[in-house]
Amino acid sequence: MASRSELGEFLRSRRNRVRPEDVGIPSYGPRRVPGLRREELAQLAGISITYYTRLEQGQSGQASESVIEALARALALDDDERAHLHDLARPTPAKPRRRPRPAKVRAGTERLVHAMGDVPAVVLGVRTEVLAWNTLGHRLLAGHLDPAAPGRPADRPNLTRMLFLDPHHRDLYARWPEEAARAVASLRLVAGRHADDRELAELIGELTMRSPEFAALWAKHPVATCVSGTKYFRHPEVGELVLDFEALLLADEPGQRILTYTAEPGSASEAALRLLATTVHTRQTQLTS
């Protein structure tokens, strides 16, 4: 039922986004809805208003492929939104909501991350929990936390939770609103694919209750795949950095990915990142000497 409710909310959010005049529907006088009416969307998609209403109200089960595609076209959804609509309209059969075992990172993956000594790298789980990080990744993202924290499932860091609830981590981002919007859009996509994930639901519930900013963004139903892009940092040790990130998906560990950060060659950010790496190496030498 949760996925059916999500489906209705998502359809309404995208229906409200489409202006009648943009799809050739005459608009006469004031309208009670900002976008399309239900009957208008049903007409554009070529389905009955009764069936569409049942879909939006969560009273219909698995929608057919043709109906999903017709709605996606009528709403002008992008690729990420289309995939999300499929996840919501045709969810996988629900599994018993037993608490899953804590995710683990493979030893080989952890060694790989630590071998990337001059590149900040973090291994993330499905729920954006930190499963491992190398020393530079830790210093870049969460130098105020215990570097061994990812090894403790009970209190391992979570990048989305930190972004909204940890003031130290929040201050790290020079463009926090942009980063917050990206994080919520990515989490929405994951939530649609893992509707039966109890811990993911708990994370979303916690953030909704404790962060009005998260709740406001979540209510807009943003959806986006965030596997690469640029992040703007204001680091307490080395100052401003503009870093490109890449999320490298692990084929044999569904949902896990390695997040890496690099700077443009010859840039001030590359110099700052090199300075941070030097600081890390100096501290490690002091600790071992």
Coordinates of N, CA and C in Angstrom, one line a residue, residues 45 47 51 55 63-72 85:
A45 N -3.5 10.5 -22.2 CA -2.8 9.1 -22.1 C -3.7 8.1 -22.8
I47 N -6.5 6.7 -21.7 CA -7.1 5.7 -20.7 C -8.4 6.3 -20.1
Y51 N -10.3 4.5 -14.6 CA -9.1 3.8 -14.3 C -7.9 4.6 -13.8
L55 N -5.9 4.5 -10.2 CA -4.4 4.5 -10.0 C -3.9 5.6 -9.1
A63 N -0.1 -1.9 -12.9 CA -0.6 -1.3 -14.2 C 0.2 -1.9 -15.3
S64 N -0.4 -1.9 -16.5 CA 0.2 -2.5 -17.6 C 1.3 -1.7 -18.2
E65 N 2.2 -2.3 -18.9 CA 3.3 -1.6 -19.6 C 2.8 -0.4 -20.4
S66 N 1.7 -0.7 -21.2 CA 1.2 0.3 -22.1 C 0.7 1.5 -21.4
V67 N 0.0 1.3 -20.3 CA -0.6 2.4 -19.5 C 0.5 3.2 -18.9
I68 N 1.6 2.6 -18.4 CA 2.7 3.3 -17.8 C 3.4 4.2 -18.8
E69 N 3.6 3.6 -20.0 CA 4.3 4.4 -21.0 C 3.4 5.5 -21.5
A70 N 2.1 5.3 -21.6 CA 1.2 6.3 -22.1 C 1.2 7.5 -21.1
L71 N 1.2 7.2 -19.8 CA 1.2 8.2 -18.8 C 2.6 9.0 -18.8
A72 N 3.7 8.2 -19.0 CA 5.0 8.9 -19.1 C 5.1 9.8 -20.2
L85 N 8.5 5.8 -12.2 CA 7.1 5.5 -12.4 C 6.9 4.0 -12.6

